[in-house]
Amino acid sequence: MPIPEGQRPIIRPATSGDAGSIAALSRQLGYDASGAEVLCRLESLLAGDNHAVYAAVHPCGDVLGWVQVSVRELVMVDRHAEIGGLVVVEDQRGRGLGHLLMAEAEQWARSRGCTAVCVRSNAVRRAAHRFYKNLGYDQIKTQLVLRKSL
Ligand SMILES: CC(C)(COP(=O)(O)OP(=O)(O)OC[C@H]1O[C@@H](n2cnc3c(N)ncnc32)[C@H](O)[C@@H]1OP(=O)(O)O)[C@@H](O)C(=O)NCCC(=O)NCCS
């Protein structure tokens, strides 16, 4: 649904009521999470201080996108933030929502004393790489991601 002339999307902290929409948008990212699973994770991570999730919301209340940002503390580098996920609903891309969500995530990271923000992005997401580079993100390495089920 287009945003009516003269109205603007709202960027606000995500709430448990957004879980179903976040799950649906996660599927556009390739993650098959149910609303119940997202709700459980959202409540757990928002109970602490080290994570934030922001939603971009249509004036009618529909969630159009979300970003997760987390503080990452490692012994060998300064406290920094990491973007854990970012997605905007397909038919609303290219209208500035991604920029607004990233601005909010960066502001949150600054408020938590982070000196940088990192994002890991699948090598196939060429458009997202351009998006991040235009926002001032530099590629600092290429990694192999390994995983072992427990
Ligand atoms: C990457 C993604 C989140 C960007 O969201 P978006 O809302 O399309 O981003 P924006 O509209 O802010 O910016 C996209 C482009 O539109 C342009 N744009 C910005 N504001 C605009 C506006 N008001 N009107 C029209 N175009 C605009 C920008 O110039 C930008 O160009 P750039 O990519 O060359 O910087 C979105 O494309 C997406 O969900 N992709 C699929 C999931 C994904 O890859 N996520 C990243 C995982 S790491």
PDB file of C-alpha atoms and ligand atoms in Angstrom:
ATOM      1  CA  MET A   1       0.000   0.000   0.000  1.00  0.00           C
ATOM      2  CA  PRO A   2       1.597   3.367  -0.993  1.00  0.00           C
ATOM      3  CA  ILE A   3       2.236   5.928   1.749  1.00  0.00           C
ATOM      4  CA  PRO A   4      -0.343   8.748   1.317  1.00  0.00           C
ATOM      5  CA  GLU A   5       0.962  12.134   0.155  1.00  0.00           C
ATOM      6  CA  GLY A   6       2.079  14.281   3.104  1.00  0.00           C
ATOM      7  CA  GLN A   7       2.411  11.323   5.483  1.00  0.00           C
ATOM      8  CA  ARG A   8       5.647   9.700   6.572  1.00  0.00           C
ATOM      9  CA  PRO A   9       6.632   6.266   7.814  1.00  0.00           C
ATOM     10  CA  ILE A  10       7.484   6.077  11.505  1.00  0.00           C
ATOM     11  CA  ILE A  11      10.644   4.435  12.814  1.00  0.00           C
ATOM     12  CA  ARG A  12      10.022   3.077  16.314  1.00  0.00           C
ATOM     13  CA  PRO A  13      11.333   0.317  18.600  1.00  0.00           C
ATOM     14  CA  ALA A  14       9.783  -3.030  17.674  1.00  0.00           C
ATOM     15  CA  THR A  15       7.328  -4.520  20.148  1.00  0.00           C
ATOM     16  CA  SER A  16       6.084  -8.045  20.722  1.00  0.00           C
ATOM     17  CA  GLY A  17       3.038  -7.145  18.612  1.00  0.00           C
ATOM     18  CA  ASP A  18       5.361  -6.874  15.592  1.00  0.00           C
ATOM     19  CA  ALA A  19       6.577 -10.478  15.853  1.00  0.00           C
ATOM     20  CA  GLY A  20       4.310 -11.826  13.090  1.00  0.00           C
ATOM     21  CA  SER A  21       5.341  -9.058  10.664  1.00  0.00           C
ATOM     22  CA  ILE A  22       9.018  -9.475  11.521  1.00  0.00           C
ATOM     23  CA  ALA A  23       8.707 -13.216  10.849  1.00  0.00           C
ATOM     24  CA  ALA A  24       7.009 -12.599   7.493  1.00  0.00           C
ATOM     25  CA  LEU A  25       9.732 -10.135   6.457  1.00  0.00           C
ATOM     26  CA  SER A  26      12.444 -12.519   7.676  1.00  0.00           C
ATOM     27  CA  ARG A  27      11.195 -14.964   5.073  1.00  0.00           C
ATOM     28  CA  GLN A  28      12.070 -12.345   2.402  1.00  0.00           C
ATOM     29  CA  LEU A  29      15.604 -12.545   3.842  1.00  0.00           C
ATOM     30  CA  GLY A  30      15.541 -16.336   3.535  1.00  0.00           C
ATOM     31  CA  TYR A  31      14.944 -17.192   7.227  1.00  0.00           C
ATOM     32  CA  ASP A  32      11.924 -19.413   7.800  1.00  0.00           C
ATOM     33  CA  ALA A  33      10.971 -18.334  11.346  1.00  0.00           C
ATOM     34  CA  SER A  34       7.417 -18.510  12.703  1.00  0.00           C
ATOM     35  CA  GLY A  35       5.753 -15.600  14.497  1.00  0.00           C
ATOM     36  CA  ALA A  36       5.871 -17.577  17.752  1.00  0.00           C
ATOM     37  CA  GLU A  37       9.604 -18.218  17.381  1.00  0.00           C
ATOM     38  CA  VAL A  38      10.312 -14.567  16.594  1.00  0.00           C
ATOM     39  CA  LEU A  39       8.176 -13.473  19.561  1.00  0.00           C
ATOM     40  CA  CYS A  40      10.146 -15.699  21.926  1.00  0.00           C
ATOM     41  CA  ARG A  41      13.527 -14.429  20.617  1.00  0.00           C
ATOM     42  CA  LEU A  42      12.383 -10.795  20.522  1.00  0.00           C
ATOM     43  CA  GLU A  43      11.219 -10.837  24.140  1.00  0.00           C
ATOM     44  CA  SER A  44      14.429 -12.503  25.269  1.00  0.00           C
ATOM     45  CA  LEU A  45      16.784 -10.115  23.491  1.00  0.00           C
ATOM     46  CA  LEU A  46      14.818  -6.944  24.303  1.00  0.00           C
ATOM     47  CA  ALA A  47      14.954  -7.867  28.014  1.00  0.00           C
ATOM     48  CA  GLY A  48      18.673  -6.943  27.979  1.00  0.00           C
ATOM     49  CA  ASP A  49      20.524  -3.739  27.045  1.00  0.00           C
ATOM     50  CA  ASN A  50      22.669  -5.094  24.261  1.00  0.00           C
ATOM     51  CA  HIS A  51      20.158  -5.427  21.453  1.00  0.00           C
ATOM     52  CA  ALA A  52      17.651  -3.187  19.738  1.00  0.00           C
ATOM     53  CA  VAL A  53      15.128  -3.863  17.000  1.00  0.00           C
ATOM     54  CA  TYR A  54      13.493  -0.989  15.132  1.00  0.00           C
ATOM     55  CA  ALA A  55      10.486  -1.196  12.857  1.00  0.00           C
ATOM     56  CA  ALA A  56       9.585   1.074   9.937  1.00  0.00           C
ATOM     57  CA  VAL A  57       5.831   1.474  10.129  1.00  0.00           C
ATOM     58  CA  HIS A  58       3.299   2.677   7.537  1.00  0.00           C
ATOM     59  CA  PRO A  59       0.939   5.427   8.829  1.00  0.00           C
ATOM     60  CA  CYS A  60      -1.787   2.719   8.862  1.00  0.00           C
ATOM     61  CA  GLY A  61       0.285   0.618  11.283  1.00  0.00           C
ATOM     62  CA  ASP A  62       1.682  -2.014   8.914  1.00  0.00           C
ATOM     63  CA  VAL A  63       5.330  -2.947   9.501  1.00  0.00           C
ATOM     64  CA  LEU A  64       7.306  -2.196   6.310  1.00  0.00           C
ATOM     65  CA  GLY A  65      10.782  -3.137   7.495  1.00  0.00           C
ATOM     66  CA  TRP A  66      12.966  -3.852  10.477  1.00  0.00           C
ATOM     67  CA  VAL A  67      16.579  -3.720  11.608  1.00  0.00           C
ATOM     68  CA  GLN A  68      18.304  -5.492  14.477  1.00  0.00           C
ATOM     69  CA  VAL A  69      21.455  -3.984  15.985  1.00  0.00           C
ATOM     70  CA  SER A  70      23.494  -5.494  18.804  1.00  0.00           C
ATOM     71  CA  VAL A  71      26.509  -4.519  20.878  1.00  0.00           C
ATOM     72  CA  ARG A  72      29.444  -6.856  20.229  1.00  0.00           C
ATOM     73  CA  GLU A  73      32.149  -7.034  22.881  1.00  0.00           C
ATOM     74  CA  LEU A  74      35.367  -8.867  22.124  1.00  0.00           C
ATOM     75  CA  VAL A  75      38.671  -8.823  23.999  1.00  0.00           C
ATOM     76  CA  MET A  76      40.693  -7.798  20.963  1.00  0.00           C
ATOM     77  CA  VAL A  77      38.707  -4.840  19.587  1.00  0.00           C
ATOM     78  CA  ASP A  78      36.767  -1.823  20.836  1.00  0.00           C
ATOM     79  CA  ARG A  79      33.126  -2.216  21.698  1.00  0.00           C
ATOM     80  CA  HIS A  80      31.253  -2.046  18.431  1.00  0.00           C
ATOM     81  CA  ALA A  81      27.803  -2.758  17.087  1.00  0.00           C
ATOM     82  CA  GLU A  82      26.678  -5.286  14.547  1.00  0.00           C
ATOM     83  CA  ILE A  83      23.639  -5.207  12.279  1.00  0.00           C
ATOM     84  CA  GLY A  84      21.997  -8.594  12.823  1.00  0.00           C
ATOM     85  CA  GLY A  85      19.349  -8.200  10.143  1.00  0.00           C
ATOM     86  CA  LEU A  86      17.805  -5.565   7.905  1.00  0.00           C
ATOM     87  CA  VAL A  87      14.924  -5.949   5.507  1.00  0.00           C
ATOM     88  CA  VAL A  88      12.344  -3.717   3.859  1.00  0.00           C
ATOM     89  CA  VAL A  89       9.195  -5.148   2.288  1.00  0.00           C
ATOM     90  CA  GLU A  90       9.798  -5.702  -1.416  1.00  0.00           C
ATOM     91  CA  ASP A  91       7.280  -3.186  -2.796  1.00  0.00           C
ATOM     92  CA  GLN A  92       8.547  -0.364  -0.542  1.00  0.00           C
ATOM     93  CA  ARG A  93      12.265  -0.586  -1.374  1.00  0.00           C
ATOM     94  CA  GLY A  94      14.116   2.415  -2.831  1.00  0.00           C
ATOM     95  CA  ARG A  95      12.032   4.942  -0.882  1.00  0.00           C
ATOM     96  CA  GLY A  96      14.459   5.680   1.917  1.00  0.00           C
ATOM     97  CA  LEU A  97      13.220   3.246   4.591  1.00  0.00           C
ATOM     98  CA  GLY A  98      16.507   1.340   4.658  1.00  0.00           C
ATOM     99  CA  HIS A  99      18.385   4.618   5.234  1.00  0.00           C
ATOM    100  CA  LEU A 100      16.001   5.612   8.044  1.00  0.00           C
ATOM    101  CA  LEU A 101      16.351   2.212   9.765  1.00  0.00           C
ATOM    102  CA  MET A 102      20.148   2.299   9.504  1.00  0.00           C
ATOM    103  CA  ALA A 103      20.256   5.878  10.864  1.00  0.00           C
ATOM    104  CA  GLU A 104      18.266   4.726  13.904  1.00  0.00           C
ATOM    105  CA  ALA A 105      20.497   1.676  14.408  1.00  0.00           C
ATOM    106  CA  GLU A 106      23.641   3.833  14.192  1.00  0.00           C
ATOM    107  CA  GLN A 107      22.216   6.360  16.641  1.00  0.00           C
ATOM    108  CA  TRP A 108      21.438   3.542  19.086  1.00  0.00           C
ATOM    109  CA  ALA A 109      25.001   2.190  18.659  1.00  0.00           C
ATOM    110  CA  ARG A 110      26.457   5.639  19.413  1.00  0.00           C
ATOM    111  CA  SER A 111      24.286   5.895  22.523  1.00  0.00           C
ATOM    112  CA  ARG A 112      25.755   2.573  23.715  1.00  0.00           C
ATOM    113  CA  GLY A 113      29.341   3.832  23.322  1.00  0.00           C
ATOM    114  CA  CYS A 114      30.124   1.827  20.198  1.00  0.00           C
ATOM    115  CA  THR A 115      32.984   3.102  18.041  1.00  0.00           C
ATOM    116  CA  ALA A 116      31.873   1.388  14.834  1.00  0.00           C
ATOM    117  CA  VAL A 117      29.067  -0.576  13.237  1.00  0.00           C
ATOM    118  CA  CYS A 118      29.718  -3.770  11.283  1.00  0.00           C
ATOM    119  CA  VAL A 119      27.456  -5.780   9.045  1.00  0.00           C
ATOM    120  CA  ARG A 120      28.005  -9.237   7.549  1.00  0.00           C
ATOM    121  CA  SER A 121      26.201  -9.595   4.274  1.00  0.00           C
ATOM    122  CA  ASN A 122      25.846 -12.712   2.144  1.00  0.00           C
ATOM    123  CA  ALA A 123      28.155 -12.471  -0.880  1.00  0.00           C
ATOM    124  CA  VAL A 124      25.165 -12.823  -3.242  1.00  0.00           C
ATOM    125  CA  ARG A 125      23.421  -9.672  -1.938  1.00  0.00           C
ATOM    126  CA  ARG A 126      25.031  -7.276  -4.409  1.00  0.00           C
ATOM    127  CA  ALA A 127      22.329  -4.595  -4.115  1.00  0.00           C
ATOM    128  CA  ALA A 128      22.639  -4.614  -0.324  1.00  0.00           C
ATOM    129  CA  HIS A 129      26.438  -4.221  -0.623  1.00  0.00           C
ATOM    130  CA  ARG A 130      25.939  -1.107  -2.779  1.00  0.00           C
ATOM    131  CA  PHE A 131      23.394   0.181  -0.261  1.00  0.00           C
ATOM    132  CA  TYR A 132      25.852  -0.199   2.654  1.00  0.00           C
ATOM    133  CA  LYS A 133      28.769   1.289   0.692  1.00  0.00           C
ATOM    134  CA  ASN A 134      26.647   4.345  -0.141  1.00  0.00           C
ATOM    135  CA  LEU A 135      26.007   4.684   3.589  1.00  0.00           C
ATOM    136  CA  GLY A 136      29.764   4.851   4.238  1.00  0.00           C
ATOM    137  CA  TYR A 137      30.478   1.190   5.048  1.00  0.00           C
ATOM    138  CA  ASP A 138      33.818  -0.155   3.752  1.00  0.00           C
ATOM    139  CA  GLN A 139      34.484  -3.798   3.000  1.00  0.00           C
ATOM    140  CA  ILE A 140      37.223  -4.830   5.435  1.00  0.00           C
ATOM    141  CA  LYS A 141      37.473  -8.558   4.704  1.00  0.00           C
ATOM    142  CA  THR A 142      35.916 -11.574   3.027  1.00  0.00           C
ATOM    143  CA  GLN A 143      35.036 -14.418   5.371  1.00  0.00           C
ATOM    144  CA  LEU A 144      34.051 -18.059   5.224  1.00  0.00           C
ATOM    145  CA  VAL A 145      31.183 -18.721   7.657  1.00  0.00           C
ATOM    146  CA  LEU A 146      31.331 -22.175   9.284  1.00  0.00           C
ATOM    147  CA  ARG A 147      28.705 -23.828  11.438  1.00  0.00           C
ATOM    148  CA  LYS A 148      28.341 -26.976  13.558  1.00  0.00           C
ATOM    149  CA  SER A 149      24.967 -28.097  14.899  1.00  0.00           C
ATOM    150  CA  LEU A 150      24.878 -28.851  18.625  1.00  0.00           C
TER     151      LEU A 150
HETATM  152  C1  LIG B   1      18.904  -3.511   1.482  1.00  0.00           C
HETATM  153  C2  LIG B   1      17.534  -2.923   1.839  1.00  0.00           C
HETATM  154  C3  LIG B   1      17.233  -3.146   3.308  1.00  0.00           C
HETATM  155  C4  LIG B   1      17.559  -1.421   1.533  1.00  0.00           C
HETATM  156  O1  LIG B   1      16.297  -0.884   1.903  1.00  0.00           O
HETATM  157  P1  LIG B   1      15.607   0.289   1.038  1.00  0.00           P
HETATM  158  O2  LIG B   1      14.453   0.763   1.802  1.00  0.00           O
HETATM  159  O3  LIG B   1      15.382  -0.199  -0.343  1.00  0.00           O
HETATM  160  O4  LIG B   1      16.780   1.347   1.081  1.00  0.00           O
HETATM  161  P2  LIG B   1      16.675   2.905   0.683  1.00  0.00           P
HETATM  162  O5  LIG B   1      15.438   3.167  -0.077  1.00  0.00           O
HETATM  163  O6  LIG B   1      16.947   3.689   1.911  1.00  0.00           O
HETATM  164  O7  LIG B   1      17.923   3.032  -0.232  1.00  0.00           O
HETATM  165  C5  LIG B   1      17.949   2.280  -1.431  1.00  0.00           C
HETATM  166  C6  LIG B   1      18.229   3.190  -2.578  1.00  0.00           C
HETATM  167  O8  LIG B   1      17.100   4.006  -2.831  1.00  0.00           O
HETATM  168  C7  LIG B   1      17.507   5.371  -2.902  1.00  0.00           C
HETATM  169  N1  LIG B   1      16.625   6.191  -2.067  1.00  0.00           N
HETATM  170  C8  LIG B   1      16.827   6.628  -0.836  1.00  0.00           C
HETATM  171  N2  LIG B   1      15.827   7.396  -0.420  1.00  0.00           N
HETATM  172  C9  LIG B   1      14.926   7.395  -1.418  1.00  0.00           C
HETATM  173  C10 LIG B   1      13.678   7.983  -1.584  1.00  0.00           C
HETATM  174  N3  LIG B   1      13.110   8.731  -0.607  1.00  0.00           N
HETATM  175  N4  LIG B   1      13.035   7.758  -2.744  1.00  0.00           N
HETATM  176  C11 LIG B   1      13.594   6.982  -3.721  1.00  0.00           C
HETATM  177  N5  LIG B   1      14.806   6.414  -3.608  1.00  0.00           N
HETATM  178  C12 LIG B   1      15.455   6.628  -2.474  1.00  0.00           C
HETATM  179  C13 LIG B   1      18.854   5.506  -2.345  1.00  0.00           C
HETATM  180  O9  LIG B   1      19.634   6.337  -3.170  1.00  0.00           O
HETATM  181  C14 LIG B   1      19.367   4.111  -2.295  1.00  0.00           C
HETATM  182  O10 LIG B   1      20.282   3.941  -3.306  1.00  0.00           O
HETATM  183  P3  LIG B   1      21.653   3.172  -2.965  1.00  0.00           P
HETATM  184  O11 LIG B   1      21.279   1.720  -2.711  1.00  0.00           O
HETATM  185  O12 LIG B   1      22.409   3.355  -4.222  1.00  0.00           O
HETATM  186  O13 LIG B   1      22.166   3.813  -1.737  1.00  0.00           O
HETATM  187  C15 LIG B   1      16.397  -3.550   0.973  1.00  0.00           C
HETATM  188  O14 LIG B   1      16.727  -3.423  -0.369  1.00  0.00           O
HETATM  189  C16 LIG B   1      16.131  -5.018   1.289  1.00  0.00           C
HETATM  190  O15 LIG B   1      15.334  -5.335   2.149  1.00  0.00           O
HETATM  191  N6  LIG B   1      16.809  -5.924   0.549  1.00  0.00           N
HETATM  192  C17 LIG B   1      16.603  -7.365   0.724  1.00  0.00           C
HETATM  193  C18 LIG B   1      17.161  -7.855   2.033  1.00  0.00           C
HETATM  194  C19 LIG B   1      18.635  -7.547   2.182  1.00  0.00           C
HETATM  195  O16 LIG B   1      19.437  -7.746   1.287  1.00  0.00           O
HETATM  196  N7  LIG B   1      18.992  -7.080   3.391  1.00  0.00           N
HETATM  197  C20 LIG B   1      20.359  -6.798   3.753  1.00  0.00           C
HETATM  198  C21 LIG B   1      20.923  -8.007   4.399  1.00  0.00           C
HETATM  199  S1  LIG B   1      22.615  -7.778   4.862  1.00  0.00           S
END
